[in-house]
Short mmCIF file of C-alpha atoms in Angstrom, two decimals:
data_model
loop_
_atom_site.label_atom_id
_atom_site.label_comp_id
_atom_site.label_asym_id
_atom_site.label_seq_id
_atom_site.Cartn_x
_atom_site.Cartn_y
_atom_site.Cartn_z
CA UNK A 817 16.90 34.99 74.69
CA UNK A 818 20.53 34.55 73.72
CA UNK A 819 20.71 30.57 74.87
CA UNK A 820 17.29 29.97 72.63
CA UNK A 821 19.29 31.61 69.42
CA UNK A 822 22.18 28.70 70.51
CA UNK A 823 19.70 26.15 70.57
CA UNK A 824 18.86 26.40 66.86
CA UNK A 825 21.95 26.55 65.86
CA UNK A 826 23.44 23.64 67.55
CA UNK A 827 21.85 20.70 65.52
CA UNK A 828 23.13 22.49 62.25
CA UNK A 829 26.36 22.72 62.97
CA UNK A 830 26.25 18.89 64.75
CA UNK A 831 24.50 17.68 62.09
CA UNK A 832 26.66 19.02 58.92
CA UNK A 833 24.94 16.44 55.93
CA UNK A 834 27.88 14.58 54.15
CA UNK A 835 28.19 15.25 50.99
CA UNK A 836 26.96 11.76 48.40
CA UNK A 837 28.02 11.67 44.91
CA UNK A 838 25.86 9.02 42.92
CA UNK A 839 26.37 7.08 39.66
CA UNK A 840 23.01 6.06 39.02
CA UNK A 841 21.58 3.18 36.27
CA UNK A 842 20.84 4.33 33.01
CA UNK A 843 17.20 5.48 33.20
CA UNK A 844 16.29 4.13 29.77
CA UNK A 845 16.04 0.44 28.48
CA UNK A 846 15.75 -2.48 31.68
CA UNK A 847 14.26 -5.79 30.75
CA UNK A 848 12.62 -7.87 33.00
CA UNK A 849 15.35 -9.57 35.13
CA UNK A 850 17.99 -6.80 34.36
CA UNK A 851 20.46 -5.95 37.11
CA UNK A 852 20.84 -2.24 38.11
CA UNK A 853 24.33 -1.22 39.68
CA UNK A 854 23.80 2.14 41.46
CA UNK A 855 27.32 3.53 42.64
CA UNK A 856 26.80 5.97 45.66
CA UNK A 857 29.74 8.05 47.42
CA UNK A 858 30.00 9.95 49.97
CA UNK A 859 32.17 12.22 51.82
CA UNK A 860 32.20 11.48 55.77
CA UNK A 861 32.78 14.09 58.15
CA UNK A 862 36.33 12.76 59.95
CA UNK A 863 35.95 10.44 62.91
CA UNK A 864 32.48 9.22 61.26
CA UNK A 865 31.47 6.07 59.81
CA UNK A 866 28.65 4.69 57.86
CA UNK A 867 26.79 1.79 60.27
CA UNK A 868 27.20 -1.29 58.82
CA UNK A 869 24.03 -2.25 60.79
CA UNK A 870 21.80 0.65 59.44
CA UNK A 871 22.33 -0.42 55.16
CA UNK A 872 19.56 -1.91 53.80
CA UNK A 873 19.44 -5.70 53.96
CA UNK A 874 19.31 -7.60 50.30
CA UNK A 875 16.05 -8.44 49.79
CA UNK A 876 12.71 -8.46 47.76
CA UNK A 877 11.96 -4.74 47.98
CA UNK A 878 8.73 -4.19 46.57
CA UNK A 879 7.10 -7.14 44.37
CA UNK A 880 8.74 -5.97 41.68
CA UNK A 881 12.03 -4.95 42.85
CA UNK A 882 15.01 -7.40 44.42
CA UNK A 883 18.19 -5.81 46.05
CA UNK A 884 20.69 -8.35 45.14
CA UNK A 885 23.49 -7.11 47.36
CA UNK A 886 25.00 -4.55 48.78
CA UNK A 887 28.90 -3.74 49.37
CA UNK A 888 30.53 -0.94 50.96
CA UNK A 889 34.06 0.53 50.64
CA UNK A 890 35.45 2.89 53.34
CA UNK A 891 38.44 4.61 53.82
CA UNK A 892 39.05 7.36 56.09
CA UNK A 893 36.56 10.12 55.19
CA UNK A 894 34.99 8.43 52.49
CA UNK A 895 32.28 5.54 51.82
CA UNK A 896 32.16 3.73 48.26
CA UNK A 897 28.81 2.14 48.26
CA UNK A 898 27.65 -0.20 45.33
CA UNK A 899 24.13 -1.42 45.46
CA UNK A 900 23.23 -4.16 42.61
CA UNK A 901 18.94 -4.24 41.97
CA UNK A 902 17.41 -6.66 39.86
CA UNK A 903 14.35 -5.19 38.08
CA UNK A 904 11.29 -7.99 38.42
CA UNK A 905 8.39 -5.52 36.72
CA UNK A 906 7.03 -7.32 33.63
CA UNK A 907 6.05 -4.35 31.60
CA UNK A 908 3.17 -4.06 28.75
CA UNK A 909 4.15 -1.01 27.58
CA UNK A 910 7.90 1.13 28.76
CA UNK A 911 7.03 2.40 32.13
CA UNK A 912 8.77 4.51 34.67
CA UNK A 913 9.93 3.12 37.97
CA UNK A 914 10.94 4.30 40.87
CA UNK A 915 13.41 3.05 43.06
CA UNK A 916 12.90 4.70 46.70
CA UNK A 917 15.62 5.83 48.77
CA UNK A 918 17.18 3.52 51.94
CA UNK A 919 17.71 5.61 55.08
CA UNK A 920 20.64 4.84 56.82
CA UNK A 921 23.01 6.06 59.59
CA UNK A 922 25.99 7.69 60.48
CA UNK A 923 28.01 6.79 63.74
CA UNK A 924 27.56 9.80 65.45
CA UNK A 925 24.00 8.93 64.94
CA UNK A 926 23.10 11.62 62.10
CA UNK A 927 20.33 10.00 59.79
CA UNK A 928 20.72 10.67 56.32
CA UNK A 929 19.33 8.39 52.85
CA UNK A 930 21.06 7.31 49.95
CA UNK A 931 18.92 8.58 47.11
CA UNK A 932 16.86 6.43 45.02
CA UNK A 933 16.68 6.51 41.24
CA UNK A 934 13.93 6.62 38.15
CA UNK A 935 14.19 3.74 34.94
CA UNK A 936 12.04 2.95 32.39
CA UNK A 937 11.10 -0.73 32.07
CA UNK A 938 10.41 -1.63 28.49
CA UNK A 939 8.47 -4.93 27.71
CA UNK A 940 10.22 -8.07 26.13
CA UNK A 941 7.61 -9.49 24.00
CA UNK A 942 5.43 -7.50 21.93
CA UNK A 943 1.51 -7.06 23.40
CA UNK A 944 0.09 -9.08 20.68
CA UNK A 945 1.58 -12.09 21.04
CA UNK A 946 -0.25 -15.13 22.53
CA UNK A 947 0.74 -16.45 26.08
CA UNK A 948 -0.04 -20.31 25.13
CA UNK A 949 2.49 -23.76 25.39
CA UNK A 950 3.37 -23.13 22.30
CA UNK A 951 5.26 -19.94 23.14
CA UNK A 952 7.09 -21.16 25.81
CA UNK A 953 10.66 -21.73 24.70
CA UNK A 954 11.84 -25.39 26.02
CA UNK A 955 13.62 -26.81 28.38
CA UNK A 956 17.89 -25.85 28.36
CA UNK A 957 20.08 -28.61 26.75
CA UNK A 958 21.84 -31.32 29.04
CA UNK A 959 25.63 -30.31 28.81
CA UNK A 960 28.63 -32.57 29.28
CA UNK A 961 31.58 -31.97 32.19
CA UNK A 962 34.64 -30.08 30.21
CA UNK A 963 37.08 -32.60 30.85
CA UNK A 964 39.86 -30.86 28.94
CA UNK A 965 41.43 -29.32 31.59
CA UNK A 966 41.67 -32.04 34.04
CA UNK A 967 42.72 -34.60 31.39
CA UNK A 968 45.85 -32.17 30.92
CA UNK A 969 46.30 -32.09 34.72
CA UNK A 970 46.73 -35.74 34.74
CA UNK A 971 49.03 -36.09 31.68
CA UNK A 972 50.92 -33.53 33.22
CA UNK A 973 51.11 -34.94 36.41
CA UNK A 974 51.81 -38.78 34.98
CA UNK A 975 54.43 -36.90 32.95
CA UNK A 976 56.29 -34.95 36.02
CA UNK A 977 55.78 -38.74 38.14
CA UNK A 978 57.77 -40.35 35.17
CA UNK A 979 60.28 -37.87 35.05
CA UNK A 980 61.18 -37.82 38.29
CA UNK A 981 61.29 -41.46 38.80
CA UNK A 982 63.54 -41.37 36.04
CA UNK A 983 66.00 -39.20 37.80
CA UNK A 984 65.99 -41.13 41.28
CA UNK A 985 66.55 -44.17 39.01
CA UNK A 986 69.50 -42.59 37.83
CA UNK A 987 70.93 -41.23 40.91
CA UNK A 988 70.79 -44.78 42.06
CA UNK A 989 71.81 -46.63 38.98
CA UNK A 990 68.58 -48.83 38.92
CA UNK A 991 67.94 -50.25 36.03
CA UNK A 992 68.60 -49.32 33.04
CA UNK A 993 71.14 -47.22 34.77
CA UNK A 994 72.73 -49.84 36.50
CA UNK A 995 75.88 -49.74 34.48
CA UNK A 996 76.77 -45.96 35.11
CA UNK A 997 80.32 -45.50 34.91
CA UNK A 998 79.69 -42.34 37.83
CA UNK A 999 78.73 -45.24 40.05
CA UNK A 1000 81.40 -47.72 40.74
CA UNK A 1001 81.11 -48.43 44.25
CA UNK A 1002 77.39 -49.40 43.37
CA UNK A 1003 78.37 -51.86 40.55
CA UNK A 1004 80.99 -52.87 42.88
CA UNK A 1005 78.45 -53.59 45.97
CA UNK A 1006 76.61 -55.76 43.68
CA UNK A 1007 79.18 -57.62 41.83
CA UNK A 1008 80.57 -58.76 45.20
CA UNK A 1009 77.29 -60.06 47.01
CA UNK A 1010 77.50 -62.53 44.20
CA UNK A 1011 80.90 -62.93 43.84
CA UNK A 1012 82.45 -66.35 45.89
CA UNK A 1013 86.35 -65.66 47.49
CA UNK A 1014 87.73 -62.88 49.25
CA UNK A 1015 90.42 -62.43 46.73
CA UNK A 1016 87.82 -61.90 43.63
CA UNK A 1017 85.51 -59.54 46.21
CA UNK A 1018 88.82 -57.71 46.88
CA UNK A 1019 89.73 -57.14 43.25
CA UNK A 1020 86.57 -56.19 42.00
CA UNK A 1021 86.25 -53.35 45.23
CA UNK A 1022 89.89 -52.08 44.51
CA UNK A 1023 88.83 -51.52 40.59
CA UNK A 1024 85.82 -49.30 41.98
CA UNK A 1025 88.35 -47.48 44.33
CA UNK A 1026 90.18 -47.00 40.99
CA UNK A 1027 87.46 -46.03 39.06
CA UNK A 1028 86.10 -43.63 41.82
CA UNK A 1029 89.78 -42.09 42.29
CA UNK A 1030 90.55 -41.92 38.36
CA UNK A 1031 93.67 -43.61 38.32
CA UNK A 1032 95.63 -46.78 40.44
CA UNK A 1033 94.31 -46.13 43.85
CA UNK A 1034 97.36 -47.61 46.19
CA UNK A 1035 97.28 -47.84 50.50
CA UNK A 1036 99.71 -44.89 50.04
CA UNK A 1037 97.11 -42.59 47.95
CA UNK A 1038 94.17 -42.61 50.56
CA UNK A 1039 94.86 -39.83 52.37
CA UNK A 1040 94.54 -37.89 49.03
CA UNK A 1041 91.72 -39.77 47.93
CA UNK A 1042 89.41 -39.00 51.02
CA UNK A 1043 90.44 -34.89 50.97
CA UNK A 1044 89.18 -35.41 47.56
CA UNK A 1045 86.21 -37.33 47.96
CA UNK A 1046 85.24 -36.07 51.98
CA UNK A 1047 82.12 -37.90 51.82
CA UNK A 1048 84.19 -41.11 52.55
CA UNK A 1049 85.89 -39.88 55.89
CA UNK A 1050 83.25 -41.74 57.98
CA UNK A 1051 85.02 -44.96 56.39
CA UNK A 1052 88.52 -43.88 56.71
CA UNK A 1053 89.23 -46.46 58.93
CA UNK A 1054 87.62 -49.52 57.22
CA UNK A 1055 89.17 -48.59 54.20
CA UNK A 1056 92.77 -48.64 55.85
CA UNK A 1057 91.93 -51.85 57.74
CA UNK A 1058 91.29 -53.37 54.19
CA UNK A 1059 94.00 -51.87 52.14
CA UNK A 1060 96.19 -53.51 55.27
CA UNK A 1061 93.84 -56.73 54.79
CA UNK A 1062 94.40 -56.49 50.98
CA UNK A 1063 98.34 -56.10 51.12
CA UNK A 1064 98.30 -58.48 53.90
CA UNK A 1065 96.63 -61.18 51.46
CA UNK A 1066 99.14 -60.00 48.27
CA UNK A 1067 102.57 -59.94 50.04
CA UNK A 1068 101.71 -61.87 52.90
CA UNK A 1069 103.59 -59.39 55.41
CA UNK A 1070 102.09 -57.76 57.97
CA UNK A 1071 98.99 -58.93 59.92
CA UNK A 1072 95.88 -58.94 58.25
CA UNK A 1073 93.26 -57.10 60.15
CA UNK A 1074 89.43 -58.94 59.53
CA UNK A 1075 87.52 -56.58 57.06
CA UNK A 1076 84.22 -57.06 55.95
CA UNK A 1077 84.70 -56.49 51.99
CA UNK A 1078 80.94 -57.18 51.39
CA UNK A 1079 79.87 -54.85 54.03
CA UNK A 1080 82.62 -52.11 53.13
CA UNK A 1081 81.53 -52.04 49.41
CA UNK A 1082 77.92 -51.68 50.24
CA UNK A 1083 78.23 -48.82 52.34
CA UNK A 1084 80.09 -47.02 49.87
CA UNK A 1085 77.80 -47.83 48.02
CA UNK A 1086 75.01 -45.96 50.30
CA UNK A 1087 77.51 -43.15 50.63
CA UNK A 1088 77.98 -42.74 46.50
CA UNK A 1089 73.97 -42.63 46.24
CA UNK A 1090 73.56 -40.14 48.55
CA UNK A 1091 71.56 -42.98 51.41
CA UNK A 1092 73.83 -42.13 53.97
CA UNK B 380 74.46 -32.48 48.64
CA UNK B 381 73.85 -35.77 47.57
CA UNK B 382 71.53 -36.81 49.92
CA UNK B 383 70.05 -33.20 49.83
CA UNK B 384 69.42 -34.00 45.81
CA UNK B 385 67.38 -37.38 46.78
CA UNK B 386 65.63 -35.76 49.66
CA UNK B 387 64.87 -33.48 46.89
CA UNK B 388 63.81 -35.71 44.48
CA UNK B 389 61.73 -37.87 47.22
CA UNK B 390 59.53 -35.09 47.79
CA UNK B 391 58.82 -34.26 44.19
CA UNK B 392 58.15 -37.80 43.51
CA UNK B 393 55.64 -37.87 46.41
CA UNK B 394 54.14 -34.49 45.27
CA UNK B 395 53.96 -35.60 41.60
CA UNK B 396 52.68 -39.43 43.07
CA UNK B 397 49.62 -37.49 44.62
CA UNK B 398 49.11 -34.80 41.99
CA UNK B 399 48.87 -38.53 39.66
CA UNK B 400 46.04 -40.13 42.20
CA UNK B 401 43.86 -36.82 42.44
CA UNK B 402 43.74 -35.79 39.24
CA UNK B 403 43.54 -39.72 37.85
CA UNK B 404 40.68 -39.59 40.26
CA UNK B 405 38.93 -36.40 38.77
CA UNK B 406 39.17 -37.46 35.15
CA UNK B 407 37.48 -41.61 36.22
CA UNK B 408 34.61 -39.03 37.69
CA UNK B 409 34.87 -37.10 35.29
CA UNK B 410 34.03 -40.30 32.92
CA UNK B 411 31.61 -41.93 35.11
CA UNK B 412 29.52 -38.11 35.70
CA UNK B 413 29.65 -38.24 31.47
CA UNK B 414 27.99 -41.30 30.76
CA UNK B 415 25.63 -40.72 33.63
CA UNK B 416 24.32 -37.34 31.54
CA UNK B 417 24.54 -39.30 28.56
CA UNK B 418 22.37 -41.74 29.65
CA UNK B 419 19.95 -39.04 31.30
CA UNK B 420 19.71 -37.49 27.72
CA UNK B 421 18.68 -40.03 26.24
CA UNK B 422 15.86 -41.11 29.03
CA UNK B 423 17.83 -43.80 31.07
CA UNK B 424 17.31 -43.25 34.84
CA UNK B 425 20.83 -43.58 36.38
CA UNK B 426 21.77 -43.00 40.10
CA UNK B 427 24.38 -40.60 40.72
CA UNK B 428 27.56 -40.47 42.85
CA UNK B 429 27.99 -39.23 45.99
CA UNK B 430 29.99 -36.19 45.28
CA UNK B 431 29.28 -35.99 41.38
CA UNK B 432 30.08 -33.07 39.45
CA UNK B 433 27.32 -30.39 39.41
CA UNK B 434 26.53 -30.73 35.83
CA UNK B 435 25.48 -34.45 36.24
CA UNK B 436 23.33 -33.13 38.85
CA UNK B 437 22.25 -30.47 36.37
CA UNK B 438 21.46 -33.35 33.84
CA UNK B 439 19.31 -34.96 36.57
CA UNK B 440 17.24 -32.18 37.01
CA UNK B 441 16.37 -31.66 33.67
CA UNK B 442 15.51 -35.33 33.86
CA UNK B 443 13.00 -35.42 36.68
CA UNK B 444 11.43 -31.92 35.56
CA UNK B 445 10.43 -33.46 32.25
CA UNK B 446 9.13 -35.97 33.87
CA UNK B 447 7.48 -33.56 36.30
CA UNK B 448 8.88 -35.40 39.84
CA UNK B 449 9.10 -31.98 41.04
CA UNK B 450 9.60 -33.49 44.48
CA UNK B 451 13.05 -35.04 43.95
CA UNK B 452 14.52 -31.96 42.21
CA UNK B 453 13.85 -30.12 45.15
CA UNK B 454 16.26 -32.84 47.29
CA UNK B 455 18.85 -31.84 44.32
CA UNK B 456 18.86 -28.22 44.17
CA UNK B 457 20.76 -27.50 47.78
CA UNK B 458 23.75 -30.04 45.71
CA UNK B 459 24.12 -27.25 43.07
CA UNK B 460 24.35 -24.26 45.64
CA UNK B 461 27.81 -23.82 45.05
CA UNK B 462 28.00 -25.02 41.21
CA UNK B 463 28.11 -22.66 38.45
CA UNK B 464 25.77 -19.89 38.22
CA UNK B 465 24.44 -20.83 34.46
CA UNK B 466 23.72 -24.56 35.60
CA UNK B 467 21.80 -23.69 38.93
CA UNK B 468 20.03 -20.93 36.48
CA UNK B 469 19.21 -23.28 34.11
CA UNK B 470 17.89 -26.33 36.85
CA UNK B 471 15.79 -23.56 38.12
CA UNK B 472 14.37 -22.76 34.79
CA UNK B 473 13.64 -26.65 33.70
CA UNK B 474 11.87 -26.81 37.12
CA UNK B 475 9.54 -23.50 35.71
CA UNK B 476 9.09 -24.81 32.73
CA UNK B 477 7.63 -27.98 34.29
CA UNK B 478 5.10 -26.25 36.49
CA UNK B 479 4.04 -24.04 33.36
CA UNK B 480 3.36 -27.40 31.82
CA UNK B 481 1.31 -28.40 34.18
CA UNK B 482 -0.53 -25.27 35.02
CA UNK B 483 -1.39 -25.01 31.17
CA UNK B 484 -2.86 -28.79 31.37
CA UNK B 485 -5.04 -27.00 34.63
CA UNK B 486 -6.22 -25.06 32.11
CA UNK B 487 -6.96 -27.08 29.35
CA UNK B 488 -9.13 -29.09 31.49
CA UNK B 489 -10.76 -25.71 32.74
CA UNK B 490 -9.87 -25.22 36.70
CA UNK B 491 -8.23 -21.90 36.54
CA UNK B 492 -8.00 -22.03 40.10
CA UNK B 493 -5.71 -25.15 40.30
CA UNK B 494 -3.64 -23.43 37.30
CA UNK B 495 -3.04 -20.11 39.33
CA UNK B 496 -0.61 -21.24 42.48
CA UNK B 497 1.17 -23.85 39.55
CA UNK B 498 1.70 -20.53 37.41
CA UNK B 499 2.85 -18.65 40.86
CA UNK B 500 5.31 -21.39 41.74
CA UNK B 501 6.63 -21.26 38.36
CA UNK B 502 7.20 -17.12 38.09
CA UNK B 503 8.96 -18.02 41.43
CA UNK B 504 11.30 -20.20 39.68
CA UNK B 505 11.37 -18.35 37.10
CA UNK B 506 13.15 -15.22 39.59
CA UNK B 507 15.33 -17.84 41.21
CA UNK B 508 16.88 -18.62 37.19
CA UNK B 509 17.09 -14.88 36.59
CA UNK B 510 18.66 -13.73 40.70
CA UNK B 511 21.27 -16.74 39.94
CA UNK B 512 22.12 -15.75 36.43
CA UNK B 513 20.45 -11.93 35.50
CA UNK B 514 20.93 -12.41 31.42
CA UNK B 515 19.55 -15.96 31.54
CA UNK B 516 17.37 -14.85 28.42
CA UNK B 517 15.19 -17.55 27.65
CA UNK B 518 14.05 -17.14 31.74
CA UNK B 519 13.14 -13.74 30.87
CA UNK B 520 11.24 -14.73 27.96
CA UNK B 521 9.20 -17.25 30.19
CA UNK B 522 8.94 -15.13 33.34
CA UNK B 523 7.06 -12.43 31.25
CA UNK B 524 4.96 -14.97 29.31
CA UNK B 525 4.15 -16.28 32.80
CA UNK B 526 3.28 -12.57 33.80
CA UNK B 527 0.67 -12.09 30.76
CA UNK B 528 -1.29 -15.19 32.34
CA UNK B 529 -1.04 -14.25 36.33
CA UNK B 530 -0.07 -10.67 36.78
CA UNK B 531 1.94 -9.57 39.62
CA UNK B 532 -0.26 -7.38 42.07
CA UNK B 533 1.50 -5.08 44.62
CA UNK B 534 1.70 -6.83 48.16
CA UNK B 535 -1.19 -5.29 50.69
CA UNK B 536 0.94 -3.54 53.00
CA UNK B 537 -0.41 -3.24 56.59
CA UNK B 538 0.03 0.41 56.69
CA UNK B 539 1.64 3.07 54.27
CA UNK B 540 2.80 2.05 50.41
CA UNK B 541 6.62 2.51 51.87
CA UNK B 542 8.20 -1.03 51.82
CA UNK B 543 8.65 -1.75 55.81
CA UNK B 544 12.74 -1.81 56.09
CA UNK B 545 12.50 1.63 54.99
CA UNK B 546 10.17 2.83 58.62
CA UNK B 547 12.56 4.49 60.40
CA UNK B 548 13.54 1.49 63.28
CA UNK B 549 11.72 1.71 67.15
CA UNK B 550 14.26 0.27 69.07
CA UNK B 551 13.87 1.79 72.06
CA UNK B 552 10.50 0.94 73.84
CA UNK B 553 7.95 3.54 74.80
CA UNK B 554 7.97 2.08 78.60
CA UNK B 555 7.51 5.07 80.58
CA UNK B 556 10.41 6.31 82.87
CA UNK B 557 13.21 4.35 81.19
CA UNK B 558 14.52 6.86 78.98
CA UNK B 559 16.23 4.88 75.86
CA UNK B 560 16.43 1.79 78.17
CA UNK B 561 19.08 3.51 80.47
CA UNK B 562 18.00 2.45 84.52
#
């Protein structure tokens, strides 16, 4: 006798029904083709889930009825459920619908439904009116693309091109850079591949050293010139061997080591533009 | 640091060289998709590009329907699947309003029973403007105008009125001694 009383009791307590919470459509007021958002929510047990599987599919519900979509939200405990209808029922006079309820089911396999909801259809055009070609409004206009935005896109874009060719124009003294006074090793390089005799090449590569150094630049300064400019230590020896060359050639002393000027001044040059 | 600066300004040349092409290249389309709906409007049959813009293929529509080669529409339609929602509502609604036209020339000429599945296949359009754009008005307007000459009967269902997705589900079979399909 006792077990039997157990026995009733067991699916209750199993089977406690979540609690749902809807925000339904207005119930007043749908045209034909209106949308419906019905908000449902509902308080889970914890450990339990809404099936995914069980929801109702989007689909043509009745012949008058569409269920556009259907989206859930879930956190821990609770389900946020928003169902969007579409109302299809060409009313002749306001008439009440009913949408039915959509079982679905819990993961610990309790069934439960989310509840359905009443509106009143109202008809669009009044009773009296003929149905004939005459009534039917026409065919939608042709429209054009809106090119506004991507005609600002490219001006923008041919603007930001310009402007940065600009800048690597500069940094390289192309034209009409190509006198910059902050590149004289590049003026230099280009003087000398047209300039004929080593004595003219030389001159117009010690006038860039002096330019570059800010004041006389003599065999006796380099050291000081490459701590200040340490982008030129990978040279440091050329540029002895042709301040030795260059005295060599001037006082006729010592012996003149052979020294590439045109070669020298163009890979300063590369160095000064940031190429190397 | 100066190389760093033209690696620098390498790459935003490059970016700014590519922004250039693609966007030079979406404005010509843009142009050529134009004068294609131009033409269109004004009743010149032009072919369109490969990927052209969905409101030239929205133009195109419109063309055909008015000129009721529902047929090739149809080919068009699965182009504007991802397009805007107002210009695959509105394709769908030119295509309606062509098979209204010709169900009301059924009519005139007195076979109510070639007008019927022409009305049908327009209120069917007419549902496909309104699910891709619900306040598509002048769809409504149609649709119910549409109604007033075939009403929409409820569907025979085999057995009950409930709609079928809402029968509780029989997924396990009733084969006797296999409890819930367990061995």
């Amino acid at each position: 006798m006792r077990w039997w009383s157990l026995l009733v009791l067991l699916p209750a307590v199993a089977q406690a029904q979540p609690e749902i919470r809807t925000d339904n459509p207005h119930g007043y007021g749908w045209l034909l083709g209106d949308e419906l958002v019905q908000r449902i929510e509902i308080d889970l047990p914890s450990g339990v889930t809404l099936d995914r599987a069980s929801l109702p599919r989007p689909r043509a519900v009745d012949y008058w009825l569409d269920l556009r979509s259907i989206d859930l939200q879930e956190t821990a405990g609770h389900a946020e459920l928003t169902l969007r209808w579409q109302n299809f029922y060409s009313a002749l006079a306001p008439d009440r619908r009913e949408v039915p309820p959509s079982p679905v089911r819990l993961s610990d396999g309790t069934e439960m439904s989310l509840p359905g909801f009443a509106f009143v259809a109202a008809p669009l055009r009044p009773i009296t009116d003929q149905s004939s070609p005459a009534q039917l409004l026409p065919d939608p206009p042709f429209r054009l693309i809106q090119t506004g935005r991507d005609n600002a896109a490219l001006a923008i874009s041919a603007a930001a091109f310009l402007c940065v060719l600009i800048a690597i124009g500069w940094t390289q003294a192309w034209w009409p850079f190509h006198r910059r006074p902050a590149r004289p090793f590049t003026r230099a390089a280009r003087s000398i591949a047209r300039l004929r005799g080593p004595a003219l090449q030389r001159r117009a590569l010690h006038r860039a050293l002096d330019a570059s150094f800010n004041r006389v630049l003599i065999s006796a300064d380099l050291p000081q010139f490459l701590a200040a400019r340490p982008e030129y230590q990978p040279l440091a020896d050329r540029l002895d061997g042709f301040f030795r060359a260059s005295d060599a050639a001037f006082f006729g002393t010592r012996e003149a080591p052979d020294v590439s000027v045109v070669a020298l001044s163009r890979d300063l040059a590369r160095i000064e533009r940031g190429l190397r | 640091m100066r190389r760093l600066v033209l690696a620098a300004l390498a790459l935003a040349l490059l970016v700014s060289g590519a922004s250039f092409v693609w966007s030079g290249y979406a404005v010509w389309g843009n142009l050529k998709d134009n004068a294609a709906i131009r033409a269109l409007a004004e009743g010149y049959e032009v072919a369109l590009r490969e990927d052209a813009d969905p409101h030239a293929i929205h133009a195109r529509i419109l063309f055909l329907a008015w000129r009721d080669k529902l047929a090739e529409t149809q080919e068009l339609l699965p182009r504007l699947a991802d397009g805007q929602a107002d210009l695959r509502s509105d394709a769908h609604f030119a295509i309606a309003n062509a098979r209204m036209r010709s169900g009301y020339d059924h009519i005139e000429a007195g076979s109510f029973e070639d007008a019927t599945p022409e009305i049908e296949l327009a209120k069917s359009a007419y549902r496909e403007a309104l699910r891709a754009e619900p306040g598509n008005r002048d769809a409504k307007v149609n649709l119910e105008l549409a109604m007033r000459l075939v009403r929409d009967l409820p569907r025979p269902l085999a057995e009950g009125e409930e709609d079928p997705e809402n029968q509780p589900r029989q997924l396990w079979t009733d084969l006797p001694g296999m409890p819930r399909g367990a061995p």
